[in-house]
PDB file of C-alpha atoms and ligand atoms in Angstrom:
ATOM      1  CA  MET P   8       9.869 -17.742 -20.369  1.00 76.00           C
ATOM      2  CA  SER P   9      10.262 -13.747 -20.182  1.00 84.00           C
ATOM      3  CA  THR P  10      11.389 -11.853 -22.940  1.00 91.00           C
ATOM      4  CA  VAL P  11      12.776  -9.095 -20.641  1.00 96.00           C
ATOM      5  CA  ALA P  12      16.215  -9.462 -19.185  1.00 97.00           C
ATOM      6  CA  PRO P  13      16.118  -9.485 -15.189  1.00 98.00           C
ATOM      7  CA  PRO P  14      17.596  -6.126 -13.327  1.00 98.00           C
ATOM      8  CA  ALA P  15      21.301  -6.755 -13.025  1.00 98.00           C
ATOM      9  CA  ASP P  16      21.427  -4.708 -10.152  1.00 98.00           C
ATOM     10  CA  ASP P  17      18.960  -1.579  -8.510  1.00 98.00           C
ATOM     11  CA  ALA P  18      19.986   1.027 -11.100  1.00 98.00           C
ATOM     12  CA  ASP P  19      18.658  -1.213 -13.775  1.00 98.00           C
ATOM     13  CA  VAL P  20      15.579  -2.051 -12.160  1.00 98.00           C
ATOM     14  CA  PRO P  21      13.808   1.136 -14.232  1.00 98.00           C
ATOM     15  CA  ARG P  22      14.992  -0.365 -17.363  1.00 98.00           C
ATOM     16  CA  PHE P  23      13.319  -3.865 -16.237  1.00 98.00           C
ATOM     17  CA  TRP P  24       9.791  -2.640 -15.676  1.00 98.00           C
ATOM     18  CA  ARG P  25       9.654  -0.064 -18.070  1.00 98.00           C
ATOM     19  CA  GLU P  26      10.542  -3.102 -21.061  1.00 98.00           C
ATOM     20  CA  LEU P  27       8.012  -4.855 -19.604  1.00 98.00           C
ATOM     21  CA  SER P  28       5.577  -1.678 -20.212  1.00 98.00           C
ATOM     22  CA  LEU P  29       4.650  -1.299 -16.563  1.00 98.00           C
ATOM     23  CA  PRO P  30       4.384   2.330 -15.063  1.00 98.00           C
ATOM     24  CA  GLY P  31       6.296   0.895 -12.139  1.00 98.00           C
ATOM     25  CA  LEU P  32       6.138  -1.492  -9.205  1.00 98.00           C
ATOM     26  CA  VAL P  33       3.623  -1.902  -6.579  1.00 98.00           C
ATOM     27  CA  ASP P  34       5.315  -3.547  -3.580  1.00 98.00           C
ATOM     28  CA  VAL P  35       2.727  -4.960  -1.132  1.00 98.00           C
ATOM     29  CA  HIS P  36       5.665  -5.793   1.715  1.00 98.00           C
ATOM     30  CA  VAL P  37       7.751  -2.742   2.589  1.00 98.00           C
ATOM     31  CA  HIS P  38       8.695  -1.891   6.616  1.00 97.00           C
ATOM     32  CA  PHE P  39       8.514   1.416   7.996  1.00 97.00           C
ATOM     33  CA  LEU P  40       8.529   1.596  11.757  1.00 96.00           C
ATOM     34  CA  PRO P  41       8.896   4.264  14.584  1.00 95.00           C
ATOM     35  CA  GLU P  42      13.029   4.892  15.105  1.00 92.00           C
ATOM     36  CA  ARG P  43      13.288   2.911  18.219  1.00 91.00           C
ATOM     37  CA  VAL P  44      11.267   0.380  16.980  1.00 90.00           C
ATOM     38  CA  GLN P  45      13.193  -0.118  13.559  1.00 91.00           C
ATOM     39  CA  ALA P  46      16.568  -0.033  15.466  1.00 89.00           C
ATOM     40  CA  LYS P  47      15.620  -2.763  17.853  1.00 88.00           C
ATOM     41  CA  VAL P  48      14.223  -5.017  14.752  1.00 86.00           C
ATOM     42  CA  TRP P  49      17.490  -4.625  13.147  1.00 88.00           C
ATOM     43  CA  ARG P  50      19.442  -5.311  16.271  1.00 86.00           C
ATOM     44  CA  TYR P  51      17.478  -8.685  15.932  1.00 83.00           C
ATOM     45  CA  PHE P  52      18.724  -9.409  12.690  1.00 81.00           C
ATOM     46  CA  ALA P  53      22.485  -8.547  13.965  1.00 80.00           C
ATOM     47  CA  ASP P  54      21.997 -11.876  15.925  1.00 79.00           C
ATOM     48  CA  ALA P  55      20.594 -13.971  12.935  1.00 75.00           C
ATOM     49  CA  GLN P  56      23.081 -16.327  12.981  1.00 76.00           C
ATOM     50  CA  THR P  57      21.421 -17.528  16.206  1.00 74.00           C
ATOM     51  CA  HIS P  58      17.889 -17.201  15.092  1.00 73.00           C
ATOM     52  CA  TYR P  59      17.943 -18.236  11.569  1.00 75.00           C
ATOM     53  CA  GLY P  60      21.257 -20.341  11.215  1.00 77.00           C
ATOM     54  CA  ALA P  61      22.054 -17.795   8.779  1.00 81.00           C
ATOM     55  CA  PRO P  62      23.928 -14.543   9.006  1.00 84.00           C
ATOM     56  CA  TRP P  63      21.264 -11.654   7.537  1.00 86.00           C
ATOM     57  CA  PRO P  64      23.157  -8.550   6.808  1.00 88.00           C
ATOM     58  CA  ILE P  65      20.448  -5.934   6.200  1.00 91.00           C
ATOM     59  CA  ARG P  66      21.314  -4.447   3.107  1.00 94.00           C
ATOM     60  CA  TYR P  67      19.327  -0.802   3.391  1.00 96.00           C
ATOM     61  CA  PRO P  68      19.848   0.132   6.891  1.00 93.00           C
ATOM     62  CA  LEU P  69      19.594   3.701   5.900  1.00 95.00           C
ATOM     63  CA  PRO P  70      17.645   6.820   7.307  1.00 96.00           C
ATOM     64  CA  VAL P  71      14.360   7.458   6.551  1.00 97.00           C
ATOM     65  CA  ASP P  72      14.278   9.941   3.936  1.00 97.00           C
ATOM     66  CA  GLU P  73      17.178   7.573   1.787  1.00 98.00           C
ATOM     67  CA  ARG P  74      15.402   4.804   1.856  1.00 98.00           C
ATOM     68  CA  LEU P  75      12.459   7.093   0.577  1.00 98.00           C
ATOM     69  CA  THR P  76      14.363   8.160  -2.059  1.00 98.00           C
ATOM     70  CA  LEU P  77      15.875   4.714  -2.897  1.00 98.00           C
ATOM     71  CA  LEU P  78      12.107   3.305  -3.429  1.00 98.00           C
ATOM     72  CA  ALA P  79      11.481   5.960  -5.483  1.00 98.00           C
ATOM     73  CA  GLY P  80      14.650   5.644  -7.519  1.00 98.00           C
ATOM     74  CA  LEU P  81      13.446   1.834  -8.120  1.00 98.00           C
ATOM     75  CA  GLY P  82      10.153   2.980  -9.467  1.00 98.00           C
ATOM     76  CA  VAL P  83       8.002   1.724  -6.318  1.00 98.00           C
ATOM     77  CA  ARG P  84       5.124   3.870  -7.162  1.00 98.00           C
ATOM     78  CA  ALA P  85       2.967   2.595  -3.825  1.00 98.00           C
ATOM     79  CA  PHE P  86       3.914   0.560  -0.755  1.00 98.00           C
ATOM     80  CA  PRO P  87       2.650  -0.292   2.905  1.00 98.00           C
ATOM     81  CA  THR P  88       4.594   0.400   6.037  1.00 98.00           C
ATOM     82  CA  LEU P  89       3.122  -2.528   7.760  1.00 97.00           C
ATOM     83  CA  PRO P  90       3.633  -2.044  11.676  1.00 95.00           C
ATOM     84  CA  TYR P  91       3.044  -5.144  13.877  1.00 92.00           C
ATOM     85  CA  PRO P  92       3.051  -5.424  17.504  1.00 91.00           C
ATOM     86  CA  HIS P  93       4.735  -8.096  19.833  1.00 90.00           C
ATOM     87  CA  LYS P  94       3.180  -7.643  22.785  1.00 93.00           C
ATOM     88  CA  PRO P  95      -0.571  -5.859  24.011  1.00 94.00           C
ATOM     89  CA  GLY P  96      -0.870  -2.435  24.279  1.00 93.00           C
ATOM     90  CA  MET P  97       1.405  -1.416  21.300  1.00 95.00           C
ATOM     91  CA  ALA P  98      -0.865  -1.382  18.179  1.00 96.00           C
ATOM     92  CA  SER P  99      -2.718   1.609  18.746  1.00 96.00           C
ATOM     93  CA  TRP P 100       0.585   3.668  19.108  1.00 96.00           C
ATOM     94  CA  LEU P 101       2.317   2.107  16.289  1.00 97.00           C
ATOM     95  CA  ASN P 102      -1.504   2.913  13.880  1.00 98.00           C
ATOM     96  CA  ASP P 103      -1.070   6.380  14.922  1.00 97.00           C
ATOM     97  CA  TRP P 104       2.586   6.416  14.059  1.00 97.00           C
ATOM     98  CA  SER P 105       1.943   5.010  10.317  1.00 98.00           C
ATOM     99  CA  ALA P 106      -0.988   7.105   9.902  1.00 98.00           C
ATOM    100  CA  GLU P 107       0.957  10.230  10.521  1.00 98.00           C
ATOM    101  CA  PHE P 108       3.541   8.613   7.866  1.00 98.00           C
ATOM    102  CA  ALA P 109       1.161   7.955   5.531  1.00 98.00           C
ATOM    103  CA  ARG P 110      -0.167  11.428   5.792  1.00 97.00           C
ATOM    104  CA  ALA P 111       3.345  12.970   5.047  1.00 98.00           C
ATOM    105  CA  HIS P 112       4.124  10.683   1.874  1.00 98.00           C
ATOM    106  CA  PRO P 113       1.547  10.223  -0.656  1.00 96.00           C
ATOM    107  CA  GLN P 114       2.899   6.904  -2.240  1.00 97.00           C
ATOM    108  CA  VAL P 115       2.337   5.407   1.300  1.00 98.00           C
ATOM    109  CA  LEU P 116      -0.502   2.879   1.476  1.00 98.00           C
ATOM    110  CA  GLN P 117      -1.743   3.876   5.298  1.00 98.00           C
ATOM    111  CA  SER P 118      -1.236   0.504   7.388  1.00 98.00           C
ATOM    112  CA  ALA P 119      -2.287  -0.595  10.568  1.00 98.00           C
ATOM    113  CA  THR P 120      -1.979  -3.321  12.621  1.00 97.00           C
ATOM    114  CA  PHE P 121      -3.694  -5.576  15.682  1.00 97.00           C
ATOM    115  CA  TYR P 122      -3.426  -7.988  18.665  1.00 97.00           C
ATOM    116  CA  PRO P 123      -5.489  -9.524  20.410  1.00 97.00           C
ATOM    117  CA  GLU P 124      -6.742  -7.768  23.348  1.00 97.00           C
ATOM    118  CA  PRO P 125      -9.783  -6.357  24.379  1.00 97.00           C
ATOM    119  CA  GLU P 126      -9.187  -2.956  22.924  1.00 97.00           C
ATOM    120  CA  ALA P 127      -8.805  -4.070  19.173  1.00 97.00           C
ATOM    121  CA  PRO P 128     -12.109  -3.866  17.882  1.00 98.00           C
ATOM    122  CA  VAL P 129     -11.978  -0.231  19.005  1.00 98.00           C
ATOM    123  CA  TYR P 130      -8.607   0.778  17.649  1.00 98.00           C
ATOM    124  CA  VAL P 131      -9.316  -1.307  14.218  1.00 98.00           C
ATOM    125  CA  ALA P 132     -12.599   0.786  13.877  1.00 98.00           C
ATOM    126  CA  GLU P 133     -10.496   3.984  14.479  1.00 98.00           C
ATOM    127  CA  ALA P 134      -8.133   3.031  11.953  1.00 98.00           C
ATOM    128  CA  LEU P 135     -10.647   2.001   9.170  1.00 98.00           C
ATOM    129  CA  ASP P 136     -12.223   5.455  10.047  1.00 97.00           C
ATOM    130  CA  ALA P 137      -8.784   7.352   9.576  1.00 96.00           C
ATOM    131  CA  GLY P 138      -8.381   5.810   5.939  1.00 97.00           C
ATOM    132  CA  VAL P 139      -6.383   2.712   6.644  1.00 98.00           C
ATOM    133  CA  ARG P 140      -5.468   0.619   3.285  1.00 98.00           C
ATOM    134  CA  VAL P 141      -3.689  -2.267   4.459  1.00 98.00           C
ATOM    135  CA  PHE P 142      -3.234  -4.060   7.819  1.00 98.00           C
ATOM    136  CA  LYS P 143      -0.171  -6.201   8.989  1.00 97.00           C
ATOM    137  CA  VAL P 144      -0.872  -9.350  11.483  1.00 95.00           C
ATOM    138  CA  HIS P 145       2.442 -10.986  12.271  1.00 91.00           C
ATOM    139  CA  VAL P 146       1.565 -14.776  13.715  1.00 83.00           C
ATOM    140  CA  GLN P 147       5.124 -15.935  14.736  1.00 86.00           C
ATOM    141  CA  VAL P 148       6.391 -12.433  16.339  1.00 81.00           C
ATOM    142  CA  GLY P 149       2.951 -12.042  17.768  1.00 85.00           C
ATOM    143  CA  ARG P 150       2.590 -15.540  19.575  1.00 87.00           C
ATOM    144  CA  PHE P 151      -0.798 -15.455  18.749  1.00 87.00           C
ATOM    145  CA  ASP P 152      -3.287 -18.107  17.162  1.00 93.00           C
ATOM    146  CA  PRO P 153      -5.628 -15.732  14.469  1.00 95.00           C
ATOM    147  CA  ARG P 154      -8.608 -17.434  15.528  1.00 93.00           C
ATOM    148  CA  ASP P 155      -8.016 -16.045  19.173  1.00 95.00           C
ATOM    149  CA  PRO P 156     -11.691 -14.951  20.273  1.00 97.00           C
ATOM    150  CA  LEU P 157     -10.499 -11.792  20.943  1.00 97.00           C
ATOM    151  CA  LEU P 158     -10.107 -10.937  17.135  1.00 97.00           C
ATOM    152  CA  ILE P 159     -13.538 -12.000  16.392  1.00 98.00           C
ATOM    153  CA  PRO P 160     -15.055  -8.818  16.059  1.00 98.00           C
ATOM    154  CA  VAL P 161     -11.805  -7.793  14.283  1.00 98.00           C
ATOM    155  CA  TRP P 162     -12.174 -10.357  11.439  1.00 98.00           C
ATOM    156  CA  THR P 163     -15.716  -9.784  11.255  1.00 98.00           C
ATOM    157  CA  ARG P 164     -15.544  -6.246  10.447  1.00 98.00           C
ATOM    158  CA  LEU P 165     -12.533  -6.695   8.146  1.00 98.00           C
ATOM    159  CA  GLU P 166     -14.709  -9.286   6.301  1.00 98.00           C
ATOM    160  CA  GLN P 167     -17.437  -6.905   5.813  1.00 98.00           C
ATOM    161  CA  THR P 168     -14.947  -3.855   4.847  1.00 98.00           C
ATOM    162  CA  GLY P 169     -12.869  -6.048   2.534  1.00 98.00           C
ATOM    163  CA  THR P 170      -9.620  -4.186   3.745  1.00 98.00           C
ATOM    164  CA  PRO P 171      -6.809  -6.024   2.823  1.00 98.00           C
ATOM    165  CA  VAL P 172      -4.352  -7.844   5.603  1.00 98.00           C
ATOM    166  CA  VAL P 173      -0.903  -8.939   4.936  1.00 98.00           C
ATOM    167  CA  ILE P 174      -0.270 -11.771   7.244  1.00 96.00           C
ATOM    168  CA  HIS P 175       2.843 -13.404   8.120  1.00 94.00           C
ATOM    169  CA  CYS P 176       1.413 -16.916   9.021  1.00 89.00           C
ATOM    170  CA  GLY P 177       3.678 -19.636   7.387  1.00 87.00           C
ATOM    171  CA  SER P 178       6.518 -21.325   9.573  1.00 85.00           C
ATOM    172  CA  GLY P 179       9.561 -19.773   7.723  1.00 81.00           C
ATOM    173  CA  PRO P 180      11.932 -18.116   8.286  1.00 78.00           C
ATOM    174  CA  LEU P 181      10.855 -18.898  12.130  1.00 81.00           C
ATOM    175  CA  ALA P 182       8.103 -21.378  12.837  1.00 82.00           C
ATOM    176  CA  GLY P 183       5.978 -20.292  16.049  1.00 85.00           C
ATOM    177  CA  GLU P 184       3.238 -22.278  18.004  1.00 86.00           C
ATOM    178  CA  HIS P 185       0.635 -20.806  15.857  1.00 87.00           C
ATOM    179  CA  THR P 186       2.151 -20.526  12.703  1.00 87.00           C
ATOM    180  CA  GLY P 187       1.417 -22.888   9.675  1.00 88.00           C
ATOM    181  CA  PRO P 188      -1.616 -23.443   7.759  1.00 93.00           C
ATOM    182  CA  ALA P 189      -3.763 -25.368  10.181  1.00 94.00           C
ATOM    183  CA  PRO P 190      -4.729 -22.037  12.125  1.00 94.00           C
ATOM    184  CA  MET P 191      -5.533 -20.127   8.538  1.00 95.00           C
ATOM    185  CA  ALA P 192      -7.664 -22.540   7.206  1.00 96.00           C
ATOM    186  CA  GLY P 193      -9.892 -22.303  10.337  1.00 96.00           C
ATOM    187  CA  LEU P 194     -10.001 -18.926  10.140  1.00 97.00           C
ATOM    188  CA  LEU P 195     -11.092 -18.807   6.654  1.00 98.00           C
ATOM    189  CA  GLU P 196     -13.760 -21.303   7.438  1.00 98.00           C
ATOM    190  CA  ARG P 197     -15.280 -18.969   9.974  1.00 98.00           C
ATOM    191  CA  PHE P 198     -14.448 -15.752   7.889  1.00 98.00           C
ATOM    192  CA  PRO P 199     -14.214 -17.245   3.847  1.00 98.00           C
ATOM    193  CA  GLY P 200     -14.606 -13.532   3.014  1.00 98.00           C
ATOM    194  CA  LEU P 201     -11.112 -11.855   4.061  1.00 98.00           C
ATOM    195  CA  GLN P 202      -9.398 -10.243   1.959  1.00 98.00           C
ATOM    196  CA  LEU P 203      -5.811 -11.965   3.002  1.00 98.00           C
ATOM    197  CA  VAL P 204      -2.290 -11.660   1.652  1.00 98.00           C
ATOM    198  CA  ILE P 205      -0.394 -14.640   2.964  1.00 97.00           C
ATOM    199  CA  ALA P 206       3.247 -13.107   3.409  1.00 97.00           C
ATOM    200  CA  HIS P 207       5.928 -14.771   1.729  1.00 96.00           C
ATOM    201  CA  LEU P 208       3.884 -17.064  -0.583  1.00 96.00           C
ATOM    202  CA  GLY P 209       3.303 -19.060   2.974  1.00 94.00           C
ATOM    203  CA  MET P 210       7.188 -20.194   3.025  1.00 93.00           C
ATOM    204  CA  PRO P 211       7.537 -22.830   3.847  1.00 93.00           C
ATOM    205  CA  GLU P 212       4.505 -24.536   3.570  1.00 93.00           C
ATOM    206  CA  TYR P 213       4.027 -23.606   0.007  1.00 96.00           C
ATOM    207  CA  ALA P 214       1.491 -26.151  -1.320  1.00 96.00           C
ATOM    208  CA  ALA P 215      -1.075 -25.744   1.562  1.00 97.00           C
ATOM    209  CA  PHE P 216      -1.153 -22.066   1.551  1.00 97.00           C
ATOM    210  CA  PHE P 217      -1.160 -22.298  -2.293  1.00 98.00           C
ATOM    211  CA  GLU P 218      -4.376 -24.582  -1.886  1.00 98.00           C
ATOM    212  CA  LEU P 219      -6.166 -21.480   0.262  1.00 98.00           C
ATOM    213  CA  ALA P 220      -5.547 -19.180  -2.394  1.00 98.00           C
ATOM    214  CA  GLU P 221      -7.076 -21.520  -4.856  1.00 98.00           C
ATOM    215  CA  ARG P 222     -10.041 -22.247  -2.720  1.00 98.00           C
ATOM    216  CA  TYR P 223     -10.630 -18.563  -1.257  1.00 98.00           C
ATOM    217  CA  GLU P 224     -11.383 -15.983  -4.001  1.00 97.00           C
ATOM    218  CA  ARG P 225      -9.924 -13.361  -1.849  1.00 98.00           C
ATOM    219  CA  VAL P 226      -7.119 -14.887  -0.695  1.00 98.00           C
ATOM    220  CA  HIS P 227      -3.718 -13.613  -2.244  1.00 98.00           C
ATOM    221  CA  LEU P 228      -0.039 -14.168  -1.574  1.00 98.00           C
ATOM    222  CA  ASP P 229       3.071 -11.972  -1.572  1.00 98.00           C
ATOM    223  CA  THR P 230       6.448 -12.988  -2.987  1.00 98.00           C
ATOM    224  CA  THR P 231       8.483 -11.572  -0.015  1.00 97.00           C
ATOM    225  CA  MET P 232      11.740 -13.105  -0.192  1.00 96.00           C
ATOM    226  CA  PHE P 233      10.709 -16.191  -2.337  1.00 97.00           C
ATOM    227  CA  GLY P 234      12.624 -17.543  -4.772  1.00 97.00           C
ATOM    228  CA  THR P 235      15.860 -15.834  -3.708  1.00 97.00           C
ATOM    229  CA  ASP P 236      19.318 -17.559  -3.373  1.00 96.00           C
ATOM    230  CA  PHE P 237      19.035 -16.704   0.225  1.00 94.00           C
ATOM    231  CA  THR P 238      15.601 -18.374   0.925  1.00 93.00           C
ATOM    232  CA  GLU P 239      16.305 -21.410  -1.566  1.00 94.00           C
ATOM    233  CA  ARG P 240      19.420 -22.023   0.478  1.00 91.00           C
ATOM    234  CA  LEU P 241      17.438 -22.341   3.769  1.00 87.00           C
ATOM    235  CA  MET P 242      13.862 -23.573   2.309  1.00 87.00           C
ATOM    236  CA  PRO P 243      14.210 -24.644  -1.174  1.00 91.00           C
ATOM    237  CA  PHE P 244      10.986 -24.342  -3.274  1.00 95.00           C
ATOM    238  CA  ASP P 245       9.503 -27.625  -4.853  1.00 95.00           C
ATOM    239  CA  ARG P 246       9.616 -26.661  -8.517  1.00 95.00           C
ATOM    240  CA  THR P 247       6.756 -29.182  -9.188  1.00 97.00           C
ATOM    241  CA  LEU P 248       4.354 -26.352  -7.856  1.00 97.00           C
ATOM    242  CA  LEU P 249       5.285 -23.927 -10.239  1.00 98.00           C
ATOM    243  CA  PRO P 250       2.190 -25.002 -12.663  1.00 98.00           C
ATOM    244  CA  ARG P 251       0.104 -23.913  -9.597  1.00 98.00           C
ATOM    245  CA  LEU P 252       2.074 -20.713  -8.969  1.00 98.00           C
ATOM    246  CA  ALA P 253       1.541 -19.812 -12.585  1.00 98.00           C
ATOM    247  CA  GLY P 254      -2.440 -20.450 -12.589  1.00 98.00           C
ATOM    248  CA  LEU P 255      -2.282 -18.303  -9.133  1.00 98.00           C
ATOM    249  CA  ARG P 256      -1.327 -15.202 -11.593  1.00 98.00           C
ATOM    250  CA  ASN P 257      -3.957 -12.776 -10.625  1.00 98.00           C
ATOM    251  CA  LYS P 258      -3.409 -13.267  -6.832  1.00 98.00           C
ATOM    252  CA  VAL P 259       0.150 -13.192  -6.453  1.00 98.00           C
ATOM    253  CA  LEU P 260       1.592  -9.740  -5.176  1.00 98.00           C
ATOM    254  CA  LEU P 261       5.146  -8.167  -5.269  1.00 98.00           C
ATOM    255  CA  GLY P 262       6.333  -7.846  -1.810  1.00 98.00           C
ATOM    256  CA  SER P 263      10.022  -7.718  -0.891  1.00 98.00           C
ATOM    257  CA  ASP P 264      10.737  -6.768   2.948  1.00 96.00           C
ATOM    258  CA  PHE P 265      12.879  -3.393   2.058  1.00 97.00           C
ATOM    259  CA  PRO P 266      14.912  -2.328   3.942  1.00 96.00           C
ATOM    260  CA  ALA P 267      15.899  -5.687   6.127  1.00 93.00           C
ATOM    261  CA  ILE P 268      16.861  -7.778   3.188  1.00 95.00           C
ATOM    262  CA  PRO P 269      20.114  -9.594   2.933  1.00 94.00           C
ATOM    263  CA  TYR P 270      20.623  -8.695  -0.858  1.00 97.00           C
ATOM    264  CA  PRO P 271      19.755  -6.068  -3.343  1.00 98.00           C
ATOM    265  CA  TYR P 272      16.258  -5.167  -4.094  1.00 98.00           C
ATOM    266  CA  ALA P 273      16.978  -6.366  -7.755  1.00 98.00           C
ATOM    267  CA  HIS P 274      17.700  -9.792  -6.593  1.00 98.00           C
ATOM    268  CA  GLN P 275      14.051 -10.140  -5.640  1.00 98.00           C
ATOM    269  CA  LEU P 276      13.006  -9.058  -9.084  1.00 98.00           C
ATOM    270  CA  ALA P 277      15.701 -11.231 -10.858  1.00 98.00           C
ATOM    271  CA  ALA P 278      14.356 -14.266  -8.762  1.00 98.00           C
ATOM    272  CA  LEU P 279      10.927 -13.925  -9.816  1.00 98.00           C
ATOM    273  CA  CYS P 280      12.217 -13.389 -13.665  1.00 97.00           C
ATOM    274  CA  ARG P 281      14.070 -16.597 -13.755  1.00 96.00           C
ATOM    275  CA  LEU P 282      10.867 -18.689 -12.128  1.00 97.00           C
ATOM    276  CA  GLY P 283      10.396 -18.553 -16.203  1.00 96.00           C
ATOM    277  CA  LEU P 284       6.623 -17.788 -15.856  1.00 97.00           C
ATOM    278  CA  GLY P 285       6.503 -15.477 -18.551  1.00 97.00           C
ATOM    279  CA  ASP P 286       5.894 -11.746 -19.311  1.00 98.00           C
ATOM    280  CA  ASP P 287       2.455 -11.712 -18.281  1.00 98.00           C
ATOM    281  CA  TRP P 288       2.944 -13.428 -15.050  1.00 98.00           C
ATOM    282  CA  LEU P 289       5.630 -10.658 -14.126  1.00 98.00           C
ATOM    283  CA  ARG P 290       3.181  -7.933 -15.231  1.00 98.00           C
ATOM    284  CA  ALA P 291       0.325  -8.982 -13.090  1.00 98.00           C
ATOM    285  CA  VAL P 292       2.636  -9.796  -9.833  1.00 98.00           C
ATOM    286  CA  LEU P 293       4.332  -6.594 -10.321  1.00 98.00           C
ATOM    287  CA  TRP P 294       2.167  -4.039 -11.096  1.00 98.00           C
ATOM    288  CA  ALA P 295      -1.603  -5.012 -12.004  1.00 98.00           C
ATOM    289  CA  ASN P 296      -2.581  -7.165  -9.033  1.00 98.00           C
ATOM    290  CA  GLY P 297      -1.254  -4.629  -6.480  1.00 98.00           C
ATOM    291  CA  ALA P 298      -2.774  -1.942  -8.259  1.00 98.00           C
ATOM    292  CA  ARG P 299      -6.156  -3.428  -8.519  1.00 98.00           C
ATOM    293  CA  LEU P 300      -6.176  -4.608  -4.754  1.00 98.00           C
ATOM    294  CA  PHE P 301      -5.079  -1.206  -3.656  1.00 97.00           C
ATOM    295  CA  GLY P 302      -6.433   1.015  -6.297  1.00 96.00           C
ATOM    296  CA  VAL P 303      -3.118   2.383  -7.444  1.00 97.00           C
ATOM    297  CA  THR P 304      -3.304   4.520 -10.533  1.00 92.00           C
ATOM    298  CA  PRO P 305      -0.205   5.553 -12.339  1.00 88.00           C
TER     299      PRO P 305
HETATM  300 ZN1   ZN N 421       8.225  -8.486   6.516  1.00 96.95          ZN
END
């Protein structure tokens, strides 16, 4: 059990990590997108009842500067912007925008993305040269198989560089033609050295994605939306898996999906706290694992 009380609200979050003796939080799953793309994504959530079968009122639909101030107030010391394209011809532009944003804000982990298209190896190489710290791939939104032949040179390169890739590949909250553990198991058979961060702990195929993290040294998981009241209502976690989650302590990273979450940021932290996996587990997940993976110093 944790000896520290979960944060009661966002204002209480710094008290929470201070009592855990942490210098703050590293959140591996935050989105900042170009204005027009951001507005489009938020409009999609306005229709959540149709898409997800549940309302999804976005908690932080604020201007960019207010969102940055909010994250700083919560004590999030490092976070990415995680752009993702839903069609060809978009990734390179998103990557340029993300590089610019990271240059302006030193706490931002420069992010980039890719899509199965002939130009992908070129703009991925450019992103690496420009100092990208993390890639984002969204299998359901992009509607492609991660094993797409056009991506072979990209995965080959990323296996060599070891650059982390946050990949949304589970079938929750929405399933797609290529979501689920099978395509990922296939990808890892071919590229066992990929430094992956499976988003949402692989929700809802938790057990199968835990297995990949247990088997492959560089496969991690992020906690995005995991254990929250919202997710538990839609896709309850099988609590017999808790010991395995405890065992994955050095491979689980805090993720939140800020700002498009239907509850306060503090609730994500409280949800992890109430798993009852203890202070050391929380310290690893909320700070140490992310700090190690991205080279973040207090
Ligand atoms: Zn996300």
